[in-house]
């Protein structure tokens, strides 16, 4: 299994904003960490305090740290690009900071947001991750998968923007509850049902992705590139 | 609302095999029927008794009748093409029998299976429905939507066969339980969780489709053609 | 009919530049207005006078007002973002002003330009409209359709940019002439045949879209999201 | 110009049924023939007299001959596969008869129906033409283009079946009237407006395709393969 | 690595006709076998002697056995459906024989032809393989990848049929020569350069796929489904 | 042949950065020039000396001039937009400078980079070229083709970004060696095998594209628009 403990190497989950990594891959992170894999999370942006207020920015950061502890994340890396304003920076800036992180960590596997998400930040993080991971030398991330983010992935334009059709499924039957607990730690981000950012919606998605592969719960991904 | 009671005209749900109409559109059928709309179901095939056994064929037919009563279906039409063997008949045969039914009922709205479903019968029923509904004269079905069938729609080839990306959502908050009861009446077809044909998977799908539009439960459809 | 008078609620047509709303949806606007619906138009940009000259900017604004009166538009909203330069603003700016307008009007139906249009402004208006219309609470625009703009929609890259394949057709047999008159009021924008912005090309498009549904004239749209 | 007289070699237009070649490429045929190119037409099927009646079959054949004379076609080849029943024959049968014709004529350019047309015969003719034209030796058709057939191309499923997005435009300003006259000779096939098979719809399509390239009339094609 | 020796379980390569498995996955087969994995090959069809002649049929079978020995294939399974005539059988027939083989072998990984190949047999084998591998119970093939077949994959219709865009790359630097030797054993099938079925074309493809991931040689695949 | 000497008119190859034109179309340029066609190259950007160093910028410019002489390019046009930073300029700036060049040269044929390339500069150059070439008057570039750039075209996201599926093939059997010599003149850009920017990868690509059309070497293009 690509994401199993039997594979050597670091896993890096790249999130545009804190909580995307939990919504999209929390169960997989918990499973990998429980199996002894070294999982890092990179948060590409930080809210500008003059836009979101210093309290909210601090709150989300604290929530993220708690959630990552719950999942067993080895380390969280903050790139501090401006949240919800990535399009105001040169594309090269994000390419550069992601490139530097990849040089440092030399991850074998990347989990990235989906190009088809409605949030411009998600699209730009996806594109920069691919630039940073280009196979231009002997060593580069061998596996890249895009994850599914409730409240982003389903709200773009059907048939006009790139669809999310999962072709990689990770069984999270054993770690779904951990994922939900980790998401619940983002108190400032959780919404009551029937919002897509609710615990109920997350559970339903996991049940559905699981049923597709005859498992109790799963997370779906889109395969971007795998090198064997 | 396209599918609401404020619209005049008959609704026809075309199913390749009995239970597809419930899996894909049971909640919508129940809502329309409750609102006073005349909803018909057409089952395109019937199992050959030398293939499926006379008991199973009779059982499924009986189950279908009970389920349709539960949903409030006005009438069920059996076309009796050979189940799981539609590809052994000339394409024109199904075109003809669907065409005759459309002439009889003059439905305003069609609900059809999805072209991207993995079952060849589903693909052929979709294509024949479009042929039968061509706008070659003044009167024809003004609205055509494709529904989503658990155990068919998610098992085809991601990115190589037509994806199901819902762009029409029908709120079934009030009729989800009726849908699940109707599906439970197909005792021979229901599977235990975590199979995709389980009550749990159906409920998860409805919860997810609902969350996408901030409702407690919904069914998703793909818009094929609407004429206003 | 989704766009019919039997539906309650406001219709909002969002145009990148004045005249797009007439090219793409003039016949539909006229039909809805004639049937008593409240139709608003939002023009996302205004030409900078140092780029287009004060006369041209004033001329186009005056033409737009006259055309909208001809069609029966209830009110025109100018957002005054910089024309042909939307990419020089942060994406969030347009999101914000469209979001504010949606809060004010609470439209039930949005008509938006097509993501696949060749003009960068059209693409950005489409994306911002979807962001502003996300279903994050109980009330949001239930229906979103993209319209077709001659001189924008057909000039992008076939098979590489999102195609316009109409799946919603509105019969404008009774309002085609009104649409053509309204477009003719944009004297500074109309071009002689065989330019795509000519009266002749507009009439040919309406005839073709009409023939596809066996009507004398129609406008085609792409369904983005409908919630029933 | 690919299709111009300055190019040597035979042009072969492959039609599933008589009149498709005129609907899709009549203006191009007339222009090429007028310029001295040798243009052949191949009709893949003939109606079975027990299905369509001997009179209708004879009528359509006579109409086709007259139309082809009007356009300047060098020769018409009838393959006599069963009309509207191509799916009842082995795929290899049509491959073989098209392959034999290609061996005989060694055409440089093929005009074929569109894979995305709603008629199963059109889809099968497209696929067989590609098989017959595979570049397995030094000589093969260097250019293959798919044409657009009113009453077939616009009635398939938007976004689920292959779209027709023209990327090759042939100016038929000088031969549009000849095309319409040739189509009018198919008296048994022409329908009154607003049917898609009407003279009015054909003229509107030509005007629209022309406007896209700033010409009075054009036919649109999709490039399948060109070898230079 | 998904296809590495560190994974337990059988690998099954499904080929429509003998030599497709070598063209598409010969280097991967050789690498897996060398690493101790149990690799089976299934040939879906056998040429009818009244069509291809008894000598050619026997020759190809003998060549296949020799090639498989060269690659280290554990066992070759012949399903004996009619070559180049799969469309003359009911779809269910191939579903059934592939289903039986999957029950016997319980493979963990399937390598299948590409849905977008020009040969109808390839398309039908792909579809039947997916039907046979549906995740309807606890055990099923966890990984499915489609391979690339020179002389089939590049000759279908660009942008109208499903494209082959590799997202899984297997390094075959160490086994490319073995692959080419195995293909050379198909003396009746190899063609001289510049035919696509030539040794030179196979080597060029391996070099190109390798360069994309900075390796000397690789085979490309499309990920269909992976369950972890 | 579209690109042959028998066609009148200028050919313009637009490259985001020096060497893209050689990687993508060097063999075609050499063949056209040898046949007497007037071929221009436009380099959209120049490296900022504070980013790339004055030496590297000068070196690449000198290499480009030498390579273009080797290919027989009539003239090289430098637009001097900022390399790797095109997204920091207004989209209109590049539109304007390309528009001015097109007005000057009135090229009949454009060769442009591919929209699906991973480099943001390539995407923006493609889009601006299409804007500049819109058919808004009688004269405009009749033919537009996108070329394939090793180290850009294969590294974007399979199935999520626009794929490069060649449908136009130019036989470069006679000019492949010239192309490779011209690329070798870019000493600062060539990389050793197995990098995609190596001579070996370029040769493999030409061999593969050639085999697809039964020629010793070819370059592949995607048809964007052709007007005849």
PDB file of C-alpha atoms in Angstrom, chain F residues 1-221:
ATOM      1  CA  UNK F   1       0.140  20.699 -46.324  1.00  0.00           C
ATOM      2  CA  UNK F   2      -0.774  23.535 -43.994  1.00  0.00           C
ATOM      3  CA  UNK F   3       2.774  24.308 -43.082  1.00  0.00           C
ATOM      4  CA  UNK F   4       4.260  23.697 -46.516  1.00  0.00           C
ATOM      5  CA  UNK F   5       5.971  26.065 -48.865  1.00  0.00           C
ATOM      6  CA  UNK F   6       3.024  25.930 -51.220  1.00  0.00           C
ATOM      7  CA  UNK F   7       1.189  28.172 -48.784  1.00  0.00           C
ATOM      8  CA  UNK F   8       1.874  31.862 -48.925  1.00  0.00           C
ATOM      9  CA  UNK F   9       2.374  33.904 -45.799  1.00  0.00           C
ATOM     10  CA  UNK F  10       4.515  34.366 -42.763  1.00  0.00           C
ATOM     11  CA  UNK F  11       4.847  31.839 -39.922  1.00  0.00           C
ATOM     12  CA  UNK F  12       5.301  33.167 -36.386  1.00  0.00           C
ATOM     13  CA  UNK F  13       6.481  30.948 -33.537  1.00  0.00           C
ATOM     14  CA  UNK F  14       5.749  32.435 -30.121  1.00  0.00           C
ATOM     15  CA  UNK F  15       7.945  31.221 -27.258  1.00  0.00           C
ATOM     16  CA  UNK F  16       7.595  32.124 -23.594  1.00  0.00           C
ATOM     17  CA  UNK F  17      11.364  31.782 -23.071  1.00  0.00           C
ATOM     18  CA  UNK F  18      14.232  31.160 -25.459  1.00  0.00           C
ATOM     19  CA  UNK F  19      14.552  27.473 -26.418  1.00  0.00           C
ATOM     20  CA  UNK F  20      10.833  26.624 -26.115  1.00  0.00           C
ATOM     21  CA  UNK F  21      10.490  27.309 -29.833  1.00  0.00           C
ATOM     22  CA  UNK F  22      13.272  24.817 -30.585  1.00  0.00           C
ATOM     23  CA  UNK F  23      12.042  22.141 -28.187  1.00  0.00           C
ATOM     24  CA  UNK F  24       8.535  22.380 -29.554  1.00  0.00           C
ATOM     25  CA  UNK F  25       8.881  23.220 -33.210  1.00  0.00           C
ATOM     26  CA  UNK F  26      12.552  23.247 -34.192  1.00  0.00           C
ATOM     27  CA  UNK F  27      12.172  20.561 -36.831  1.00  0.00           C
ATOM     28  CA  UNK F  28       9.137  22.230 -38.339  1.00  0.00           C
ATOM     29  CA  UNK F  29      10.855  25.612 -38.409  1.00  0.00           C
ATOM     30  CA  UNK F  30      13.860  24.120 -40.174  1.00  0.00           C
ATOM     31  CA  UNK F  31      11.688  22.340 -42.707  1.00  0.00           C
ATOM     32  CA  UNK F  32       9.637  25.436 -43.488  1.00  0.00           C
ATOM     33  CA  UNK F  33      12.694  27.656 -43.745  1.00  0.00           C
ATOM     34  CA  UNK F  34      14.439  25.166 -45.999  1.00  0.00           C
ATOM     35  CA  UNK F  35      11.379  25.235 -48.234  1.00  0.00           C
ATOM     36  CA  UNK F  36      11.543  28.996 -48.512  1.00  0.00           C
ATOM     37  CA  UNK F  37       8.893  30.063 -45.999  1.00  0.00           C
ATOM     38  CA  UNK F  38       9.510  33.171 -43.922  1.00  0.00           C
ATOM     39  CA  UNK F  39       9.572  32.057 -40.296  1.00  0.00           C
ATOM     40  CA  UNK F  40       9.732  34.524 -37.405  1.00  0.00           C
ATOM     41  CA  UNK F  41      10.270  33.762 -33.732  1.00  0.00           C
ATOM     42  CA  UNK F  42       8.933  35.890 -30.917  1.00  0.00           C
ATOM     43  CA  UNK F  43      10.408  35.463 -27.428  1.00  0.00           C
ATOM     44  CA  UNK F  44       7.840  36.827 -25.000  1.00  0.00           C
ATOM     45  CA  UNK F  45      10.107  37.351 -22.011  1.00  0.00           C
ATOM     46  CA  UNK F  46      13.638  38.216 -21.063  1.00  0.00           C
ATOM     47  CA  UNK F  47      15.190  37.272 -17.721  1.00  0.00           C
ATOM     48  CA  UNK F  48      15.620  40.157 -15.323  1.00  0.00           C
ATOM     49  CA  UNK F  49      19.300  40.548 -14.675  1.00  0.00           C
ATOM     50  CA  UNK F  50      18.714  41.037 -10.951  1.00  0.00           C
ATOM     51  CA  UNK F  51      17.062  37.644 -10.878  1.00  0.00           C
ATOM     52  CA  UNK F  52      19.017  35.521 -13.320  1.00  0.00           C
ATOM     53  CA  UNK F  53      22.274  37.508 -13.466  1.00  0.00           C
ATOM     54  CA  UNK F  54      23.399  39.574 -16.446  1.00  0.00           C
ATOM     55  CA  UNK F  55      25.685  36.841 -17.708  1.00  0.00           C
ATOM     56  CA  UNK F  56      23.018  34.186 -17.934  1.00  0.00           C
ATOM     57  CA  UNK F  57      20.586  36.532 -19.623  1.00  0.00           C
ATOM     58  CA  UNK F  58      23.187  37.530 -22.194  1.00  0.00           C
ATOM     59  CA  UNK F  59      24.258  33.926 -22.695  1.00  0.00           C
ATOM     60  CA  UNK F  60      20.781  32.679 -23.418  1.00  0.00           C
ATOM     61  CA  UNK F  61      20.152  35.510 -25.862  1.00  0.00           C
ATOM     62  CA  UNK F  62      23.331  34.701 -27.740  1.00  0.00           C
ATOM     63  CA  UNK F  63      22.479  30.999 -27.770  1.00  0.00           C
ATOM     64  CA  UNK F  64      19.028  31.766 -29.126  1.00  0.00           C
ATOM     65  CA  UNK F  65      20.441  33.818 -31.972  1.00  0.00           C
ATOM     66  CA  UNK F  66      22.813  31.040 -32.925  1.00  0.00           C
ATOM     67  CA  UNK F  67      20.097  28.419 -32.761  1.00  0.00           C
ATOM     68  CA  UNK F  68      17.745  30.499 -34.854  1.00  0.00           C
ATOM     69  CA  UNK F  69      20.421  30.997 -37.503  1.00  0.00           C
ATOM     70  CA  UNK F  70      20.933  27.249 -37.577  1.00  0.00           C
ATOM     71  CA  UNK F  71      17.205  26.721 -38.166  1.00  0.00           C
ATOM     72  CA  UNK F  72      16.895  29.447 -40.771  1.00  0.00           C
ATOM     73  CA  UNK F  73      14.684  31.804 -38.790  1.00  0.00           C
ATOM     74  CA  UNK F  74      14.113  35.075 -40.666  1.00  0.00           C
ATOM     75  CA  UNK F  75      14.035  37.299 -37.599  1.00  0.00           C
ATOM     76  CA  UNK F  76      13.767  37.052 -33.815  1.00  0.00           C
ATOM     77  CA  UNK F  77      11.522  39.474 -31.923  1.00  0.00           C
ATOM     78  CA  UNK F  78      12.100  40.040 -28.190  1.00  0.00           C
ATOM     79  CA  UNK F  79       9.118  41.356 -26.272  1.00  0.00           C
ATOM     80  CA  UNK F  80      11.084  41.622 -23.025  1.00  0.00           C
ATOM     81  CA  UNK F  81       8.310  40.879 -20.570  1.00  0.00           C
ATOM     82  CA  UNK F  82       9.691  39.633 -17.233  1.00  0.00           C
ATOM     83  CA  UNK F  83      10.615  35.937 -17.371  1.00  0.00           C
ATOM     84  CA  UNK F  84       8.987  33.634 -14.800  1.00  0.00           C
ATOM     85  CA  UNK F  85       6.963  36.631 -13.639  1.00  0.00           C
ATOM     86  CA  UNK F  86       4.387  37.145 -16.362  1.00  0.00           C
ATOM     87  CA  UNK F  87       1.682  36.839 -13.720  1.00  0.00           C
ATOM     88  CA  UNK F  88       2.946  39.999 -12.045  1.00  0.00           C
ATOM     89  CA  UNK F  89       1.989  42.089 -15.070  1.00  0.00           C
ATOM     90  CA  UNK F  90      -1.545  42.955 -16.163  1.00  0.00           C
ATOM     91  CA  UNK F  91      -2.810  40.412 -18.687  1.00  0.00           C
ATOM     92  CA  UNK F  92      -3.472  43.331 -21.023  1.00  0.00           C
ATOM     93  CA  UNK F  93       0.224  44.183 -21.288  1.00  0.00           C
ATOM     94  CA  UNK F  94       1.143  40.959 -23.066  1.00  0.00           C
ATOM     95  CA  UNK F  95      -2.051  41.100 -25.118  1.00  0.00           C
ATOM     96  CA  UNK F  96      -0.953  44.510 -26.326  1.00  0.00           C
ATOM     97  CA  UNK F  97       2.610  43.680 -27.286  1.00  0.00           C
ATOM     98  CA  UNK F  98       1.591  40.479 -29.060  1.00  0.00           C
ATOM     99  CA  UNK F  99      -1.194  42.373 -30.779  1.00  0.00           C
ATOM    100  CA  UNK F 100       1.267  44.961 -32.055  1.00  0.00           C
ATOM    101  CA  UNK F 101       3.578  42.272 -33.401  1.00  0.00           C
ATOM    102  CA  UNK F 102       0.705  40.544 -35.174  1.00  0.00           C
ATOM    103  CA  UNK F 103      -0.292  43.831 -36.751  1.00  0.00           C
ATOM    104  CA  UNK F 104       3.244  44.317 -38.026  1.00  0.00           C
ATOM    105  CA  UNK F 105       3.853  40.831 -39.369  1.00  0.00           C
ATOM    106  CA  UNK F 106       0.336  39.753 -40.365  1.00  0.00           C
ATOM    107  CA  UNK F 107       1.354  36.114 -39.994  1.00  0.00           C
ATOM    108  CA  UNK F 108      -0.766  33.471 -41.644  1.00  0.00           C
ATOM    109  CA  UNK F 109       0.217  30.785 -39.140  1.00  0.00           C
ATOM    110  CA  UNK F 110       0.979  30.880 -35.406  1.00  0.00           C
ATOM    111  CA  UNK F 111       2.771  28.213 -33.402  1.00  0.00           C
ATOM    112  CA  UNK F 112       2.143  28.766 -29.699  1.00  0.00           C
ATOM    113  CA  UNK F 113       2.940  26.971 -26.432  1.00  0.00           C
ATOM    114  CA  UNK F 114       0.318  24.664 -24.897  1.00  0.00           C
ATOM    115  CA  UNK F 115      -2.264  25.905 -22.414  1.00  0.00           C
ATOM    116  CA  UNK F 116      -1.676  22.761 -20.356  1.00  0.00           C
ATOM    117  CA  UNK F 117       2.043  23.346 -19.771  1.00  0.00           C
ATOM    118  CA  UNK F 118       3.044  23.493 -16.118  1.00  0.00           C
ATOM    119  CA  UNK F 119       4.760  26.893 -16.386  1.00  0.00           C
ATOM    120  CA  UNK F 120       2.460  29.828 -15.681  1.00  0.00           C
ATOM    121  CA  UNK F 121       4.285  31.878 -18.331  1.00  0.00           C
ATOM    122  CA  UNK F 122       3.361  29.279 -20.979  1.00  0.00           C
ATOM    123  CA  UNK F 123      -0.287  29.410 -20.003  1.00  0.00           C
ATOM    124  CA  UNK F 124      -0.369  33.197 -20.123  1.00  0.00           C
ATOM    125  CA  UNK F 125       1.420  33.375 -23.468  1.00  0.00           C
ATOM    126  CA  UNK F 126      -1.071  30.907 -24.926  1.00  0.00           C
ATOM    127  CA  UNK F 127      -4.040  32.924 -23.704  1.00  0.00           C
ATOM    128  CA  UNK F 128      -2.645  36.257 -24.877  1.00  0.00           C
ATOM    129  CA  UNK F 129      -1.827  34.811 -28.291  1.00  0.00           C
ATOM    130  CA  UNK F 130      -5.454  33.773 -28.695  1.00  0.00           C
ATOM    131  CA  UNK F 131      -6.682  37.199 -27.652  1.00  0.00           C
ATOM    132  CA  UNK F 132      -4.311  38.890 -30.076  1.00  0.00           C
ATOM    133  CA  UNK F 133      -5.404  36.582 -32.899  1.00  0.00           C
ATOM    134  CA  UNK F 134      -9.178  36.949 -32.532  1.00  0.00           C
ATOM    135  CA  UNK F 135     -10.938  36.982 -35.918  1.00  0.00           C
ATOM    136  CA  UNK F 136     -12.480  40.420 -35.489  1.00  0.00           C
ATOM    137  CA  UNK F 137     -11.688  41.695 -38.977  1.00  0.00           C
ATOM    138  CA  UNK F 138     -10.937  40.326 -42.435  1.00  0.00           C
ATOM    139  CA  UNK F 139      -7.288  39.566 -41.813  1.00  0.00           C
ATOM    140  CA  UNK F 140      -5.989  37.519 -38.893  1.00  0.00           C
ATOM    141  CA  UNK F 141      -3.821  34.418 -38.446  1.00  0.00           C
ATOM    142  CA  UNK F 142      -5.676  31.703 -40.304  1.00  0.00           C
ATOM    143  CA  UNK F 143      -3.938  28.818 -38.531  1.00  0.00           C
ATOM    144  CA  UNK F 144      -2.995  28.374 -34.879  1.00  0.00           C
ATOM    145  CA  UNK F 145      -1.269  25.271 -33.530  1.00  0.00           C
ATOM    146  CA  UNK F 146       0.082  24.528 -30.057  1.00  0.00           C
ATOM    147  CA  UNK F 147       3.433  22.772 -29.734  1.00  0.00           C
ATOM    148  CA  UNK F 148       4.758  20.336 -27.158  1.00  0.00           C
ATOM    149  CA  UNK F 149       7.588  21.381 -24.861  1.00  0.00           C
ATOM    150  CA  UNK F 150       9.582  18.701 -23.072  1.00  0.00           C
ATOM    151  CA  UNK F 151      10.046  19.657 -19.380  1.00  0.00           C
ATOM    152  CA  UNK F 152       6.776  21.647 -19.428  1.00  0.00           C
ATOM    153  CA  UNK F 153       4.019  19.711 -21.176  1.00  0.00           C
ATOM    154  CA  UNK F 154       4.344  16.363 -19.362  1.00  0.00           C
ATOM    155  CA  UNK F 155       4.641  17.718 -15.824  1.00  0.00           C
ATOM    156  CA  UNK F 156       1.236  19.202 -15.259  1.00  0.00           C
ATOM    157  CA  UNK F 157      -1.679  17.342 -13.597  1.00  0.00           C
ATOM    158  CA  UNK F 158      -3.030  14.396 -15.631  1.00  0.00           C
ATOM    159  CA  UNK F 159      -6.800  14.638 -16.249  1.00  0.00           C
ATOM    160  CA  UNK F 160      -7.077  17.921 -14.303  1.00  0.00           C
ATOM    161  CA  UNK F 161      -5.212  20.287 -16.609  1.00  0.00           C
ATOM    162  CA  UNK F 162      -5.712  20.359 -20.407  1.00  0.00           C
ATOM    163  CA  UNK F 163      -3.978  17.336 -21.959  1.00  0.00           C
ATOM    164  CA  UNK F 164      -1.676  17.498 -24.962  1.00  0.00           C
ATOM    165  CA  UNK F 165      -3.045  14.953 -27.442  1.00  0.00           C
ATOM    166  CA  UNK F 166      -1.455  15.686 -30.812  1.00  0.00           C
ATOM    167  CA  UNK F 167      -3.766  15.806 -33.819  1.00  0.00           C
ATOM    168  CA  UNK F 168      -1.374  17.485 -36.249  1.00  0.00           C
ATOM    169  CA  UNK F 169       1.892  15.768 -37.126  1.00  0.00           C
ATOM    170  CA  UNK F 170       4.689  17.361 -39.142  1.00  0.00           C
ATOM    171  CA  UNK F 171       7.204  14.980 -40.700  1.00  0.00           C
ATOM    172  CA  UNK F 172      10.667  16.136 -39.643  1.00  0.00           C
ATOM    173  CA  UNK F 173      12.611  13.132 -40.902  1.00  0.00           C
ATOM    174  CA  UNK F 174      14.836  15.469 -42.919  1.00  0.00           C
ATOM    175  CA  UNK F 175      15.338  18.106 -40.238  1.00  0.00           C
ATOM    176  CA  UNK F 176      15.527  16.242 -36.937  1.00  0.00           C
ATOM    177  CA  UNK F 177      19.299  16.442 -36.863  1.00  0.00           C
ATOM    178  CA  UNK F 178      19.161  20.178 -37.518  1.00  0.00           C
ATOM    179  CA  UNK F 179      16.731  20.544 -34.646  1.00  0.00           C
ATOM    180  CA  UNK F 180      18.991  18.626 -32.294  1.00  0.00           C
ATOM    181  CA  UNK F 181      21.988  20.710 -33.364  1.00  0.00           C
ATOM    182  CA  UNK F 182      20.033  23.886 -32.774  1.00  0.00           C
ATOM    183  CA  UNK F 183      18.996  22.724 -29.331  1.00  0.00           C
ATOM    184  CA  UNK F 184      22.590  21.727 -28.546  1.00  0.00           C
ATOM    185  CA  UNK F 185      23.546  25.348 -29.190  1.00  0.00           C
ATOM    186  CA  UNK F 186      21.598  26.232 -26.037  1.00  0.00           C
ATOM    187  CA  UNK F 187      24.506  24.945 -23.968  1.00  0.00           C
ATOM    188  CA  UNK F 188      23.180  26.606 -20.823  1.00  0.00           C
ATOM    189  CA  UNK F 189      19.810  24.888 -21.170  1.00  0.00           C
ATOM    190  CA  UNK F 190      20.629  21.339 -22.292  1.00  0.00           C
ATOM    191  CA  UNK F 191      20.664  18.761 -19.525  1.00  0.00           C
ATOM    192  CA  UNK F 192      22.222  15.309 -19.535  1.00  0.00           C
ATOM    193  CA  UNK F 193      20.010  12.276 -20.016  1.00  0.00           C
ATOM    194  CA  UNK F 194      17.674  11.145 -18.505  1.00  0.00           C
ATOM    195  CA  UNK F 195      16.465  14.733 -17.968  1.00  0.00           C
ATOM    196  CA  UNK F 196      13.545  15.696 -20.236  1.00  0.00           C
ATOM    197  CA  UNK F 197      15.622  18.556 -21.636  1.00  0.00           C
ATOM    198  CA  UNK F 198      18.230  16.159 -23.003  1.00  0.00           C
ATOM    199  CA  UNK F 199      19.092  15.426 -26.613  1.00  0.00           C
ATOM    200  CA  UNK F 200      18.148  11.790 -25.993  1.00  0.00           C
ATOM    201  CA  UNK F 201      14.638  12.666 -24.777  1.00  0.00           C
ATOM    202  CA  UNK F 202      14.087  15.008 -27.722  1.00  0.00           C
ATOM    203  CA  UNK F 203      15.150  12.288 -30.136  1.00  0.00           C
ATOM    204  CA  UNK F 204      12.887   9.725 -28.462  1.00  0.00           C
ATOM    205  CA  UNK F 205       9.918  12.077 -28.667  1.00  0.00           C
ATOM    206  CA  UNK F 206      10.531  12.686 -32.372  1.00  0.00           C
ATOM    207  CA  UNK F 207      10.824   8.949 -33.010  1.00  0.00           C
ATOM    208  CA  UNK F 208       7.582   8.256 -31.160  1.00  0.00           C
ATOM    209  CA  UNK F 209       5.600  11.039 -32.821  1.00  0.00           C
ATOM    210  CA  UNK F 210       6.982   9.829 -36.138  1.00  0.00           C
ATOM    211  CA  UNK F 211       6.014   6.203 -35.545  1.00  0.00           C
ATOM    212  CA  UNK F 212       2.438   7.256 -34.872  1.00  0.00           C
ATOM    213  CA  UNK F 213       2.224   8.405 -38.507  1.00  0.00           C
ATOM    214  CA  UNK F 214       4.660   5.857 -39.945  1.00  0.00           C
ATOM    215  CA  UNK F 215       7.489   8.317 -40.442  1.00  0.00           C
ATOM    216  CA  UNK F 216      11.026   8.331 -39.070  1.00  0.00           C
ATOM    217  CA  UNK F 217      10.536  11.519 -37.062  1.00  0.00           C
ATOM    218  CA  UNK F 218       7.771  14.013 -36.455  1.00  0.00           C
ATOM    219  CA  UNK F 219       6.656  16.872 -34.260  1.00  0.00           C
ATOM    220  CA  UNK F 220       3.163  16.789 -32.792  1.00  0.00           C
ATOM    221  CA  UNK F 221       0.832  19.781 -32.452  1.00  0.00           C
TER     222      UNK F 221
END
